[in-house]
């Protein structure tokens, strides 16, 4: 059997997805399924790091609209990503696979600080590494965080897990005639204004020559399918 297409990846997972049908908080069956999918994907031979959003807990932009300053609101959102990482770390380890949550913030009583050397070490040990705290700075999304961390740790691709199977010319849930793209360049993704990722993330991926694969995580096993080269998604590269 052929090995995985990518030997080291960063997977970007939205916090909202972890809420399942509840809209907020953490849905345990959804969390458990994601943990199982990550473990199965890792067994293909790929080193996996995960960046999780915090939208199921709190979104900095929404908090800022209610009178909190944007830097404070974004910091609250980044702390929410750490909570999601801790929850996923526990779900993975309950299944017998080692994991390690790292944070962009110094919080030694809770989890270790992110460094490139620590990430390399834990990936080499066979752990799934969960990267919380965003970039540690306000005004940057977790999409940008995923690309930044991928570039820092020498990942070969960023896998953007969404609720649709790729990038479309319009919202396929609203426009049945929307066209799905099999492949785009980074510049085309930026110029098209597609909302699956922010322009800063695409621009950084272009600068660092990192491919981004946009796919649906709704189906069990979808992460492994992408890593095996059999999954359905849109590749943004070149």
CSV table of C-alpha atoms in Angstrom, one decimal:
chain,number,residue,atom,x,y,z
A,1,UNK,CA,0.0,0.0,0.0
A,2,UNK,CA,1.3,3.4,-0.9
A,3,UNK,CA,2.2,5.8,1.8
A,4,UNK,CA,0.3,9.1,2.6
A,5,UNK,CA,0.6,12.0,0.1
A,6,UNK,CA,1.8,14.3,2.9
A,7,UNK,CA,4.2,13.2,5.7
A,8,UNK,CA,3.5,16.1,8.0
A,9,UNK,CA,0.4,18.3,8.0
A,10,UNK,CA,-1.4,20.9,10.0
A,11,UNK,CA,-5.2,20.4,10.1
A,12,UNK,CA,-7.3,23.5,10.7
A,13,UNK,CA,-10.6,22.6,12.4
A,14,UNK,CA,-13.3,25.1,13.3
A,15,UNK,CA,-14.4,25.4,16.8
A,16,UNK,CA,-18.0,25.7,15.6
A,17,UNK,CA,-17.8,22.1,14.2
A,18,UNK,CA,-17.1,20.8,17.7
A,19,UNK,CA,-20.4,22.2,18.9
A,20,UNK,CA,-22.3,19.7,16.7
A,21,UNK,CA,-25.9,20.5,16.4
A,22,UNK,CA,-25.9,22.5,19.6
A,23,UNK,CA,-24.5,25.7,18.2
A,24,UNK,CA,-22.2,26.3,21.1
A,25,UNK,CA,-20.1,24.4,23.6
A,26,UNK,CA,-18.6,21.0,22.9
A,27,UNK,CA,-20.7,18.1,21.6
A,28,UNK,CA,-19.0,14.9,23.0
A,29,UNK,CA,-20.0,12.5,20.2
A,30,UNK,CA,-18.6,15.0,17.6
A,31,UNK,CA,-15.4,15.5,19.7
A,32,UNK,CA,-15.0,11.7,20.0
A,33,UNK,CA,-15.5,11.2,16.2
A,34,UNK,CA,-12.9,13.8,15.4
A,35,UNK,CA,-10.4,12.2,17.8
A,36,UNK,CA,-11.0,8.8,16.2
A,37,UNK,CA,-10.5,10.3,12.7
A,38,UNK,CA,-7.2,12.0,13.7
A,39,UNK,CA,-5.9,8.7,15.2
A,40,UNK,CA,-6.8,6.7,12.1
A,41,UNK,CA,-5.2,9.3,9.8
A,42,UNK,CA,-2.0,9.4,11.9
A,43,UNK,CA,-1.8,5.6,11.5
A,44,UNK,CA,-1.3,6.1,7.8
A,45,UNK,CA,2.2,7.4,8.6
A,46,UNK,CA,1.5,11.2,8.7
A,47,UNK,CA,2.6,13.4,11.5
A,48,UNK,CA,-0.4,15.5,12.5
A,49,UNK,CA,-0.7,18.9,14.2
A,50,UNK,CA,-4.1,20.5,14.7
A,51,UNK,CA,-5.1,24.2,15.0
A,52,UNK,CA,-8.6,24.6,16.4
A,53,UNK,CA,-10.8,27.8,16.3
A,54,UNK,CA,-12.7,29.0,19.4
A,55,UNK,CA,-16.0,30.0,17.8
A,56,UNK,CA,-18.0,27.4,19.7
A,57,UNK,CA,-17.0,29.2,22.9
A,58,UNK,CA,-16.4,32.8,22.0
A,59,UNK,CA,-15.5,34.8,18.9
A,60,UNK,CA,-13.4,37.9,19.4
A,61,UNK,CA,-15.1,40.0,16.7
A,62,UNK,CA,-18.5,39.3,18.2
A,63,UNK,CA,-17.3,40.3,21.7
A,64,UNK,CA,-15.7,43.4,20.4
A,65,UNK,CA,-19.0,44.5,18.8
A,66,UNK,CA,-20.5,44.5,22.3
A,67,UNK,CA,-18.1,47.1,23.7
A,68,UNK,CA,-15.0,45.1,24.5
A,69,UNK,CA,-11.8,46.3,22.7
A,70,UNK,CA,-10.8,44.2,19.8
A,71,UNK,CA,-7.4,43.1,21.3
A,72,UNK,CA,-9.3,42.0,24.5
A,73,UNK,CA,-12.0,40.2,22.5
A,74,UNK,CA,-9.4,38.4,20.4
A,75,UNK,CA,-7.5,37.4,23.4
A,76,UNK,CA,-10.7,35.9,24.9
A,77,UNK,CA,-11.2,34.0,21.6
A,78,UNK,CA,-7.6,32.7,21.7
A,79,UNK,CA,-8.1,31.4,25.2
A,80,UNK,CA,-11.2,29.5,24.0
A,81,UNK,CA,-9.0,27.7,21.5
A,82,UNK,CA,-6.9,26.4,24.3
A,83,UNK,CA,-10.0,25.0,26.0
A,84,UNK,CA,-10.8,23.2,22.8
A,85,UNK,CA,-7.3,21.8,22.5
A,86,UNK,CA,-7.4,20.4,26.0
A,87,UNK,CA,-10.8,18.8,25.3
A,88,UNK,CA,-9.5,17.2,22.1
A,89,UNK,CA,-6.2,16.1,23.8
A,90,UNK,CA,-8.3,14.3,26.5
A,91,UNK,CA,-10.5,12.6,23.8
A,92,UNK,CA,-7.4,11.4,21.9
A,93,UNK,CA,-5.6,10.0,24.9
A,94,UNK,CA,-8.7,8.2,26.1
A,95,UNK,CA,-8.3,6.1,22.9
A,96,UNK,CA,-4.7,5.2,23.8
A,97,UNK,CA,-2.9,7.6,21.5
A,98,UNK,CA,-0.6,10.2,23.0
A,99,UNK,CA,-1.3,13.8,22.4
A,100,UNK,CA,0.1,17.1,23.6
A,101,UNK,CA,-1.6,20.5,23.7
A,102,UNK,CA,0.7,23.5,23.3
A,103,UNK,CA,-0.2,27.2,23.7
A,104,UNK,CA,1.0,30.4,22.2
A,105,UNK,CA,0.5,31.8,25.7
A,106,UNK,CA,2.6,31.1,28.8
A,107,UNK,CA,0.4,29.1,31.1
A,108,UNK,CA,2.6,26.4,32.7
A,109,UNK,CA,-0.1,25.2,35.1
A,110,UNK,CA,-2.3,24.3,32.1
A,111,UNK,CA,-0.2,23.4,29.1
A,112,UNK,CA,3.2,23.8,27.6
A,113,UNK,CA,4.3,26.8,25.6
A,114,UNK,CA,4.5,26.3,21.8
A,115,UNK,CA,8.0,26.2,20.3
A,116,UNK,CA,9.2,24.7,17.1
A,117,UNK,CA,11.5,22.4,18.9
A,118,UNK,CA,8.8,21.1,21.3
A,119,UNK,CA,6.5,20.5,18.3
A,120,UNK,CA,9.2,18.6,16.4
A,121,UNK,CA,9.9,16.5,19.5
A,122,UNK,CA,6.4,15.5,20.1
A,123,UNK,CA,5.6,14.8,16.5
A,124,UNK,CA,8.7,12.5,16.3
A,125,UNK,CA,7.4,10.7,19.4
A,126,UNK,CA,4.2,9.9,17.7
A,127,UNK,CA,2.0,12.4,19.5
A,128,UNK,CA,-0.8,14.3,17.8
A,129,UNK,CA,0.0,17.9,18.7
A,130,UNK,CA,-2.8,20.4,19.4
A,131,UNK,CA,-1.8,24.1,18.9
A,132,UNK,CA,-3.9,26.5,20.9
A,133,UNK,CA,-3.8,30.2,21.6
A,134,UNK,CA,-3.8,31.4,17.9
A,135,UNK,CA,-0.7,33.3,17.0
A,136,UNK,CA,-0.7,34.9,20.5
A,137,UNK,CA,-1.6,38.2,18.9
A,138,UNK,CA,-4.9,39.9,18.2
A,139,UNK,CA,-6.2,40.6,14.7
A,140,UNK,CA,-5.1,37.3,13.3
A,141,UNK,CA,-7.5,34.4,12.6
A,142,UNK,CA,-6.9,30.7,13.4
A,143,UNK,CA,-6.7,30.2,9.6
A,144,UNK,CA,-3.6,32.4,9.5
A,145,UNK,CA,-2.4,30.6,12.6
A,146,UNK,CA,-2.6,27.2,10.8
A,147,UNK,CA,-0.6,28.4,7.9
A,148,UNK,CA,2.0,30.2,10.1
A,149,UNK,CA,2.5,27.1,12.3
A,150,UNK,CA,2.7,24.8,9.2
A,151,UNK,CA,5.5,27.0,7.8
A,152,UNK,CA,7.3,27.1,11.2
A,153,UNK,CA,7.3,23.4,11.7
A,154,UNK,CA,8.0,22.4,8.1
A,155,UNK,CA,4.6,20.8,7.4
A,156,UNK,CA,4.0,19.8,3.8
A,157,UNK,CA,0.4,21.0,3.6
A,158,UNK,CA,-2.5,22.6,5.5
A,159,UNK,CA,-5.7,20.7,5.6
A,160,UNK,CA,-8.7,23.0,6.0
A,161,UNK,CA,-11.6,21.0,7.3
A,162,UNK,CA,-15.0,22.6,6.5
A,163,UNK,CA,-18.6,21.6,6.0
A,164,UNK,CA,-18.4,21.5,2.2
A,165,UNK,CA,-16.2,19.4,-0.1
A,166,UNK,CA,-14.0,22.1,-1.5
A,167,UNK,CA,-14.1,25.7,-2.7
A,168,UNK,CA,-17.1,26.7,-4.8
A,169,UNK,CA,-17.8,29.8,-7.0
A,170,UNK,CA,-20.7,30.6,-4.7
A,171,UNK,CA,-22.4,29.0,-1.6
A,172,UNK,CA,-23.5,25.6,-2.9
A,173,UNK,CA,-26.2,25.5,-0.2
A,174,UNK,CA,-27.8,28.7,-1.6
A,175,UNK,CA,-26.8,28.4,-5.3
A,176,UNK,CA,-27.3,24.9,-6.9
A,177,UNK,CA,-25.4,26.1,-10.0
A,178,UNK,CA,-22.2,26.9,-8.0
A,179,UNK,CA,-19.1,25.5,-9.5
A,180,UNK,CA,-16.7,23.4,-7.4
A,181,UNK,CA,-13.0,23.9,-8.2
A,182,UNK,CA,-10.6,21.0,-8.2
A,183,UNK,CA,-7.6,23.3,-8.1
A,184,UNK,CA,-6.8,26.9,-7.7
A,185,UNK,CA,-3.7,29.0,-7.3
A,186,UNK,CA,-3.2,31.0,-4.1
A,187,UNK,CA,-3.6,34.2,-6.2
A,188,UNK,CA,-6.9,32.9,-7.7
A,189,UNK,CA,-8.2,32.0,-4.2
A,190,UNK,CA,-7.4,35.5,-3.0
A,191,UNK,CA,-8.8,37.3,-6.1
A,192,UNK,CA,-12.0,35.2,-6.0
A,193,UNK,CA,-12.8,36.4,-2.5
A,194,UNK,CA,-13.8,32.8,-1.5
A,195,UNK,CA,-14.7,32.8,2.2
A,196,UNK,CA,-13.4,29.4,3.2
A,197,UNK,CA,-10.2,31.1,4.4
A,198,UNK,CA,-9.1,34.6,4.9
A,199,UNK,CA,-6.9,36.4,2.5
A,200,UNK,CA,-4.0,36.7,4.9
A,201,UNK,CA,-3.8,32.9,5.3
A,202,UNK,CA,-3.8,32.4,1.5
A,203,UNK,CA,-1.2,35.1,1.1
A,204,UNK,CA,1.1,33.6,3.7
A,205,UNK,CA,0.6,30.1,2.1
A,206,UNK,CA,1.6,31.6,-1.3
A,207,UNK,CA,4.7,33.2,0.2
A,208,UNK,CA,5.8,30.0,1.9
A,209,UNK,CA,4.7,27.7,-1.0
A,210,UNK,CA,2.4,25.7,1.2
A,211,UNK,CA,-0.5,23.9,-0.4
A,212,UNK,CA,-3.9,24.2,1.2
A,213,UNK,CA,-6.5,21.4,0.8
A,214,UNK,CA,-10.1,22.4,1.5
A,215,UNK,CA,-12.3,19.4,2.2
A,216,UNK,CA,-15.4,18.3,4.2
A,217,UNK,CA,-14.9,16.7,7.6
A,218,UNK,CA,-18.6,15.7,7.8
A,219,UNK,CA,-17.9,12.2,6.6
A,220,UNK,CA,-16.0,9.8,8.9
A,221,UNK,CA,-12.6,9.0,7.5
A,222,UNK,CA,-12.3,12.1,5.4
A,223,UNK,CA,-9.0,13.2,6.8
A,224,UNK,CA,-7.4,9.8,6.0
A,225,UNK,CA,-8.9,9.9,2.5
A,226,UNK,CA,-7.3,13.3,1.8
A,227,UNK,CA,-3.9,12.0,3.1
A,228,UNK,CA,-4.2,8.9,1.0
A,229,UNK,CA,-5.0,11.0,-2.1
A,230,UNK,CA,-8.5,9.6,-2.6
A,231,UNK,CA,-10.5,12.3,-0.8
A,232,UNK,CA,-12.6,14.9,-2.5
A,233,UNK,CA,-11.5,18.5,-2.0
A,234,UNK,CA,-9.9,21.6,-3.6
A,235,UNK,CA,-6.2,22.0,-3.7
A,236,UNK,CA,-4.9,25.5,-3.5
A,237,UNK,CA,-1.3,25.6,-4.6
A,238,UNK,CA,1.1,27.4,-7.0
